[in-house]
């Protein structure tokens, strides 16, 4: 065994040094192996942690998107059920005429047309008519029209003085979406 000059002072020191050096070597090897094992276990664990946290974030994002999609689907379902078909659309013209009459507004006639939409899931129905009366009555009529049927959209609205009386004449184009395009019109267009 290699003996150092420091340990040559006495026999006891020499005996201790002979036993102490292997113990020190064993301790250094134990520390090195512990550090090595720590490093060998730390980096794969960190990689697994990063991978798992990325997976958790992806799952949370997918969950949030699913909740938004479910909420959106519920809104679309509610809106879709509120839309009428073309038969209900023609009845709507009578309801609009009744609303005008209650508000002292005269609608001499009303025309309507259907137009298919590009995506073929629904159709657009449009009413065109003139409304005559005093300004306050027509304003109230428009307010109640929008309040009662929130799915009706005023596409065009123009106003001029009425030539017959001292009221006003509103020209209106109102549209809404329908669940289906009328079968009768499909047959006519395809012929």
PDB file of C-alpha atoms in Angstrom:
ATOM      1  CA  UNK A   1       0.000   0.000   0.000  1.00  0.00           C
ATOM      2  CA  UNK A   2       1.170   3.551  -0.679  1.00  0.00           C
ATOM      3  CA  UNK A   3       1.894   5.415   2.452  1.00  0.00           C
ATOM      4  CA  UNK A   4       2.077   9.150   2.619  1.00  0.00           C
ATOM      5  CA  UNK A   5       4.688  11.123   4.520  1.00  0.00           C
ATOM      6  CA  UNK A   6       1.978  12.586   6.711  1.00  0.00           C
ATOM      7  CA  UNK A   7       1.013   9.194   8.029  1.00  0.00           C
ATOM      8  CA  UNK A   8       4.566   8.047   8.830  1.00  0.00           C
ATOM      9  CA  UNK A   9       4.710   9.769  12.133  1.00  0.00           C
ATOM     10  CA  UNK A  10       3.594   6.847  14.251  1.00  0.00           C
ATOM     11  CA  UNK A  11       2.505   3.251  14.069  1.00  0.00           C
ATOM     12  CA  UNK A  12      -1.039   4.127  15.013  1.00  0.00           C
ATOM     13  CA  UNK A  13      -1.238   6.666  12.253  1.00  0.00           C
ATOM     14  CA  UNK A  14       0.078   4.126   9.820  1.00  0.00           C
ATOM     15  CA  UNK A  15      -2.528   1.580  10.875  1.00  0.00           C
ATOM     16  CA  UNK A  16      -5.292   4.137  10.646  1.00  0.00           C
ATOM     17  CA  UNK A  17      -4.111   5.300   7.248  1.00  0.00           C
ATOM     18  CA  UNK A  18      -4.101   1.763   5.941  1.00  0.00           C
ATOM     19  CA  UNK A  19      -7.781   1.408   6.900  1.00  0.00           C
ATOM     20  CA  UNK A  20      -8.769   5.003   6.220  1.00  0.00           C
ATOM     21  CA  UNK A  21      -7.660   5.231   2.605  1.00  0.00           C
ATOM     22  CA  UNK A  22      -9.835   2.311   1.420  1.00  0.00           C
ATOM     23  CA  UNK A  23     -12.748   3.770   3.373  1.00  0.00           C
ATOM     24  CA  UNK A  24     -12.198   7.164   1.753  1.00  0.00           C
ATOM     25  CA  UNK A  25     -12.039   5.539  -1.670  1.00  0.00           C
ATOM     26  CA  UNK A  26     -15.243   3.629  -0.904  1.00  0.00           C
ATOM     27  CA  UNK A  27     -16.920   6.860   0.271  1.00  0.00           C
ATOM     28  CA  UNK A  28     -15.845   8.748  -2.892  1.00  0.00           C
ATOM     29  CA  UNK A  29     -17.062   5.851  -5.055  1.00  0.00           C
ATOM     30  CA  UNK A  30     -20.366   5.786  -3.143  1.00  0.00           C
ATOM     31  CA  UNK A  31     -20.813   9.550  -3.608  1.00  0.00           C
ATOM     32  CA  UNK A  32     -19.932   9.298  -7.312  1.00  0.00           C
ATOM     33  CA  UNK A  33     -22.298   6.387  -7.833  1.00  0.00           C
ATOM     34  CA  UNK A  34     -25.063   8.258  -5.953  1.00  0.00           C
ATOM     35  CA  UNK A  35     -24.521  11.360  -8.111  1.00  0.00           C
ATOM     36  CA  UNK A  36     -24.439   9.161 -11.211  1.00  0.00           C
ATOM     37  CA  UNK A  37     -27.667   7.406 -10.239  1.00  0.00           C
ATOM     38  CA  UNK A  38     -29.260  10.781  -9.427  1.00  0.00           C
ATOM     39  CA  UNK A  39     -28.316  12.136 -12.864  1.00  0.00           C
ATOM     40  CA  UNK A  40     -29.382   8.914 -14.595  1.00  0.00           C
ATOM     41  CA  UNK A  41     -32.784   9.083 -12.869  1.00  0.00           C
ATOM     42  CA  UNK A  42     -33.279  12.882 -12.894  1.00  0.00           C
ATOM     43  CA  UNK A  43     -33.108  13.588 -16.624  1.00  0.00           C
ATOM     44  CA  UNK A  44     -35.501  10.824 -17.741  1.00  0.00           C
ATOM     45  CA  UNK A  45     -37.878  11.849 -14.938  1.00  0.00           C
ATOM     46  CA  UNK A  46     -37.713  15.472 -16.098  1.00  0.00           C
ATOM     47  CA  UNK A  47     -38.398  14.368 -19.676  1.00  0.00           C
ATOM     48  CA  UNK A  48     -41.385  12.323 -18.495  1.00  0.00           C
ATOM     49  CA  UNK A  49     -42.590  15.312 -16.448  1.00  0.00           C
ATOM     50  CA  UNK A  50     -42.373  17.661 -19.454  1.00  0.00           C
ATOM     51  CA  UNK A  51     -44.068  15.084 -21.670  1.00  0.00           C
ATOM     52  CA  UNK A  52     -46.870  14.532 -19.146  1.00  0.00           C
ATOM     53  CA  UNK A  53     -47.409  18.264 -18.564  1.00  0.00           C
ATOM     54  CA  UNK A  54     -47.594  18.761 -22.352  1.00  0.00           C
ATOM     55  CA  UNK A  55     -50.159  15.958 -22.525  1.00  0.00           C
ATOM     56  CA  UNK A  56     -52.144  17.495 -19.653  1.00  0.00           C
ATOM     57  CA  UNK A  57     -52.155  20.887 -21.397  1.00  0.00           C
ATOM     58  CA  UNK A  58     -53.313  19.236 -24.640  1.00  0.00           C
ATOM     59  CA  UNK A  59     -56.095  17.406 -22.795  1.00  0.00           C
ATOM     60  CA  UNK A  60     -57.161  20.603 -20.993  1.00  0.00           C
ATOM     61  CA  UNK A  61     -57.199  22.478 -24.322  1.00  0.00           C
ATOM     62  CA  UNK A  62     -59.231  19.712 -25.957  1.00  0.00           C
ATOM     63  CA  UNK A  63     -61.614  19.725 -22.979  1.00  0.00           C
ATOM     64  CA  UNK A  64     -62.065  23.505 -23.239  1.00  0.00           C
ATOM     65  CA  UNK A  65     -62.676  23.202 -26.993  1.00  0.00           C
ATOM     66  CA  UNK A  66     -65.201  20.433 -26.360  1.00  0.00           C
ATOM     67  CA  UNK A  67     -67.043  22.588 -23.823  1.00  0.00           C
ATOM     68  CA  UNK A  68     -67.124  25.519 -26.263  1.00  0.00           C
ATOM     69  CA  UNK A  69     -68.315  23.212 -29.048  1.00  0.00           C
ATOM     70  CA  UNK A  70     -71.032  21.761 -26.811  1.00  0.00           C
ATOM     71  CA  UNK A  71     -72.186  25.245 -25.818  1.00  0.00           C
ATOM     72  CA  UNK A  72     -72.147  26.381 -29.443  1.00  0.00           C
ATOM     73  CA  UNK A  73     -74.059  23.292 -30.504  1.00  0.00           C
ATOM     74  CA  UNK A  74     -76.718  24.029 -27.864  1.00  0.00           C
ATOM     75  CA  UNK A  75     -77.045  27.603 -29.163  1.00  0.00           C
ATOM     76  CA  UNK A  76     -77.296  26.382 -32.756  1.00  0.00           C
ATOM     77  CA  UNK A  77     -79.875  23.768 -31.756  1.00  0.00           C
ATOM     78  CA  UNK A  78     -81.967  26.405 -29.969  1.00  0.00           C
ATOM     79  CA  UNK A  79     -81.690  28.778 -32.924  1.00  0.00           C
ATOM     80  CA  UNK A  80     -82.485  26.029 -35.415  1.00  0.00           C
ATOM     81  CA  UNK A  81     -85.599  25.001 -33.495  1.00  0.00           C
ATOM     82  CA  UNK A  82     -86.754  28.642 -33.413  1.00  0.00           C
ATOM     83  CA  UNK A  83     -86.506  28.977 -37.193  1.00  0.00           C
ATOM     84  CA  UNK A  84     -89.635  28.199 -39.123  1.00  0.00           C
ATOM     85  CA  UNK A  85     -90.073  26.276 -42.328  1.00  0.00           C
ATOM     86  CA  UNK A  86     -91.491  27.901 -45.442  1.00  0.00           C
ATOM     87  CA  UNK A  87     -95.088  27.118 -44.412  1.00  0.00           C
ATOM     88  CA  UNK A  88     -94.616  28.996 -41.145  1.00  0.00           C
ATOM     89  CA  UNK A  89     -92.964  31.790 -43.094  1.00  0.00           C
ATOM     90  CA  UNK A  90     -96.100  32.455 -45.118  1.00  0.00           C
ATOM     91  CA  UNK A  91     -98.137  32.528 -41.893  1.00  0.00           C
ATOM     92  CA  UNK A  92     -95.662  35.066 -40.568  1.00  0.00           C
ATOM     93  CA  UNK A  93     -96.856  37.568 -43.180  1.00  0.00           C
ATOM     94  CA  UNK A  94    -100.334  37.463 -41.607  1.00  0.00           C
ATOM     95  CA  UNK A  95     -98.860  37.973 -38.147  1.00  0.00           C
ATOM     96  CA  UNK A  96     -96.877  40.974 -39.384  1.00  0.00           C
ATOM     97  CA  UNK A  97    -100.021  42.440 -40.963  1.00  0.00           C
ATOM     98  CA  UNK A  98    -101.899  41.960 -37.637  1.00  0.00           C
ATOM     99  CA  UNK A  99     -99.079  43.647 -35.734  1.00  0.00           C
ATOM    100  CA  UNK A 100     -99.206  46.576 -38.156  1.00  0.00           C
ATOM    101  CA  UNK A 101    -102.969  46.872 -37.767  1.00  0.00           C
ATOM    102  CA  UNK A 102    -102.685  46.941 -33.943  1.00  0.00           C
ATOM    103  CA  UNK A 103    -100.140  49.767 -34.236  1.00  0.00           C
ATOM    104  CA  UNK A 104    -102.313  51.763 -36.685  1.00  0.00           C
ATOM    105  CA  UNK A 105     -99.955  51.128 -39.596  1.00  0.00           C
ATOM    106  CA  UNK A 106    -101.341  50.304 -43.025  1.00  0.00           C
ATOM    107  CA  UNK A 107     -99.635  47.676 -45.159  1.00  0.00           C
ATOM    108  CA  UNK A 108    -101.410  47.682 -48.530  1.00  0.00           C
ATOM    109  CA  UNK A 109     -99.680  44.557 -49.824  1.00  0.00           C
ATOM    110  CA  UNK A 110     -96.780  42.271 -49.145  1.00  0.00           C
ATOM    111  CA  UNK A 111     -94.603  40.200 -51.438  1.00  0.00           C
ATOM    112  CA  UNK A 112     -92.275  37.426 -50.477  1.00  0.00           C
ATOM    113  CA  UNK A 113     -89.642  35.246 -52.091  1.00  0.00           C
ATOM    114  CA  UNK A 114     -87.427  32.346 -51.174  1.00  0.00           C
ATOM    115  CA  UNK A 115     -83.753  32.006 -51.963  1.00  0.00           C
ATOM    116  CA  UNK A 116     -81.576  28.951 -51.316  1.00  0.00           C
ATOM    117  CA  UNK A 117     -78.323  29.582 -49.482  1.00  0.00           C
ATOM    118  CA  UNK A 118     -74.951  28.443 -50.802  1.00  0.00           C
ATOM    119  CA  UNK A 119     -74.432  25.746 -48.147  1.00  0.00           C
ATOM    120  CA  UNK A 120     -77.873  24.169 -48.818  1.00  0.00           C
ATOM    121  CA  UNK A 121     -78.591  23.725 -45.093  1.00  0.00           C
ATOM    122  CA  UNK A 122     -81.218  26.442 -44.973  1.00  0.00           C
ATOM    123  CA  UNK A 123     -83.020  28.963 -47.161  1.00  0.00           C
ATOM    124  CA  UNK A 124     -83.653  32.664 -46.900  1.00  0.00           C
ATOM    125  CA  UNK A 125     -87.172  34.062 -46.971  1.00  0.00           C
ATOM    126  CA  UNK A 126     -87.706  37.747 -47.708  1.00  0.00           C
ATOM    127  CA  UNK A 127     -90.754  39.998 -47.288  1.00  0.00           C
ATOM    128  CA  UNK A 128     -91.003  43.317 -49.122  1.00  0.00           C
ATOM    129  CA  UNK A 129     -93.764  45.786 -48.276  1.00  0.00           C
ATOM    130  CA  UNK A 130     -94.685  49.390 -47.709  1.00  0.00           C
ATOM    131  CA  UNK A 131     -95.930  50.620 -44.343  1.00  0.00           C
ATOM    132  CA  UNK A 132     -97.921  53.846 -44.076  1.00  0.00           C
ATOM    133  CA  UNK A 133     -98.821  55.769 -40.942  1.00  0.00           C
ATOM    134  CA  UNK A 134     -97.555  58.420 -38.626  1.00  0.00           C
ATOM    135  CA  UNK A 135     -93.912  58.216 -37.606  1.00  0.00           C
ATOM    136  CA  UNK A 136     -94.537  57.243 -33.962  1.00  0.00           C
ATOM    137  CA  UNK A 137     -96.825  54.354 -34.983  1.00  0.00           C
ATOM    138  CA  UNK A 138     -94.312  53.017 -37.509  1.00  0.00           C
ATOM    139  CA  UNK A 139     -91.456  53.343 -35.032  1.00  0.00           C
ATOM    140  CA  UNK A 140     -93.474  51.342 -32.473  1.00  0.00           C
ATOM    141  CA  UNK A 141     -94.366  48.787 -35.171  1.00  0.00           C
ATOM    142  CA  UNK A 142     -90.670  48.274 -36.057  1.00  0.00           C
ATOM    143  CA  UNK A 143     -89.724  47.992 -32.383  1.00  0.00           C
ATOM    144  CA  UNK A 144     -92.383  45.350 -31.711  1.00  0.00           C
ATOM    145  CA  UNK A 145     -91.480  43.533 -34.942  1.00  0.00           C
ATOM    146  CA  UNK A 146     -87.851  43.174 -33.883  1.00  0.00           C
ATOM    147  CA  UNK A 147     -88.773  42.320 -30.301  1.00  0.00           C
ATOM    148  CA  UNK A 148     -91.354  39.676 -31.159  1.00  0.00           C
ATOM    149  CA  UNK A 149     -89.350  37.931 -33.921  1.00  0.00           C
ATOM    150  CA  UNK A 150     -85.650  38.224 -33.113  1.00  0.00           C
ATOM    151  CA  UNK A 151     -84.751  36.131 -36.164  1.00  0.00           C
ATOM    152  CA  UNK A 152     -86.208  38.678 -38.576  1.00  0.00           C
ATOM    153  CA  UNK A 153     -83.643  41.034 -40.063  1.00  0.00           C
ATOM    154  CA  UNK A 154     -84.435  44.368 -41.662  1.00  0.00           C
ATOM    155  CA  UNK A 155     -82.348  44.370 -44.824  1.00  0.00           C
ATOM    156  CA  UNK A 156     -83.593  47.612 -46.370  1.00  0.00           C
ATOM    157  CA  UNK A 157     -85.498  50.494 -44.894  1.00  0.00           C
ATOM    158  CA  UNK A 158     -86.292  53.748 -46.643  1.00  0.00           C
ATOM    159  CA  UNK A 159     -88.645  56.523 -45.667  1.00  0.00           C
ATOM    160  CA  UNK A 160     -90.428  59.321 -47.485  1.00  0.00           C
ATOM    161  CA  UNK A 161     -93.385  61.595 -46.892  1.00  0.00           C
ATOM    162  CA  UNK A 162     -96.710  60.044 -47.694  1.00  0.00           C
ATOM    163  CA  UNK A 163     -98.497  61.774 -50.590  1.00  0.00           C
ATOM    164  CA  UNK A 164    -101.969  60.755 -49.387  1.00  0.00           C
ATOM    165  CA  UNK A 165    -101.835  62.061 -45.842  1.00  0.00           C
ATOM    166  CA  UNK A 166     -99.420  63.843 -43.560  1.00  0.00           C
ATOM    167  CA  UNK A 167     -97.784  60.604 -42.363  1.00  0.00           C
ATOM    168  CA  UNK A 168     -94.741  58.777 -43.637  1.00  0.00           C
ATOM    169  CA  UNK A 169     -94.218  55.865 -46.007  1.00  0.00           C
ATOM    170  CA  UNK A 170     -91.650  53.235 -45.086  1.00  0.00           C
ATOM    171  CA  UNK A 171     -90.432  50.743 -47.670  1.00  0.00           C
ATOM    172  CA  UNK A 172     -89.128  47.678 -45.885  1.00  0.00           C
ATOM    173  CA  UNK A 173     -87.405  44.479 -46.839  1.00  0.00           C
ATOM    174  CA  UNK A 174     -87.317  41.921 -44.031  1.00  0.00           C
ATOM    175  CA  UNK A 175     -85.668  38.531 -44.210  1.00  0.00           C
ATOM    176  CA  UNK A 176     -85.145  35.478 -42.085  1.00  0.00           C
ATOM    177  CA  UNK A 177     -83.660  32.031 -42.412  1.00  0.00           C
ATOM    178  CA  UNK A 178     -85.798  28.966 -42.970  1.00  0.00           C
ATOM    179  CA  UNK A 179     -85.110  25.352 -42.124  1.00  0.00           C
ATOM    180  CA  UNK A 180     -85.754  24.187 -45.652  1.00  0.00           C
ATOM    181  CA  UNK A 181     -86.208  25.450 -49.178  1.00  0.00           C
ATOM    182  CA  UNK A 182     -89.781  24.976 -50.468  1.00  0.00           C
ATOM    183  CA  UNK A 183     -90.130  21.708 -52.406  1.00  0.00           C
ATOM    184  CA  UNK A 184     -92.510  23.314 -54.908  1.00  0.00           C
ATOM    185  CA  UNK A 185     -89.895  25.912 -55.842  1.00  0.00           C
ATOM    186  CA  UNK A 186     -87.212  23.229 -56.123  1.00  0.00           C
ATOM    187  CA  UNK A 187     -89.350  21.382 -58.669  1.00  0.00           C
ATOM    188  CA  UNK A 188     -90.037  24.561 -60.665  1.00  0.00           C
ATOM    189  CA  UNK A 189     -86.359  25.549 -60.762  1.00  0.00           C
ATOM    190  CA  UNK A 190     -85.238  22.072 -61.818  1.00  0.00           C
ATOM    191  CA  UNK A 191     -87.771  21.897 -64.681  1.00  0.00           C
TER     192      UNK A 191
END
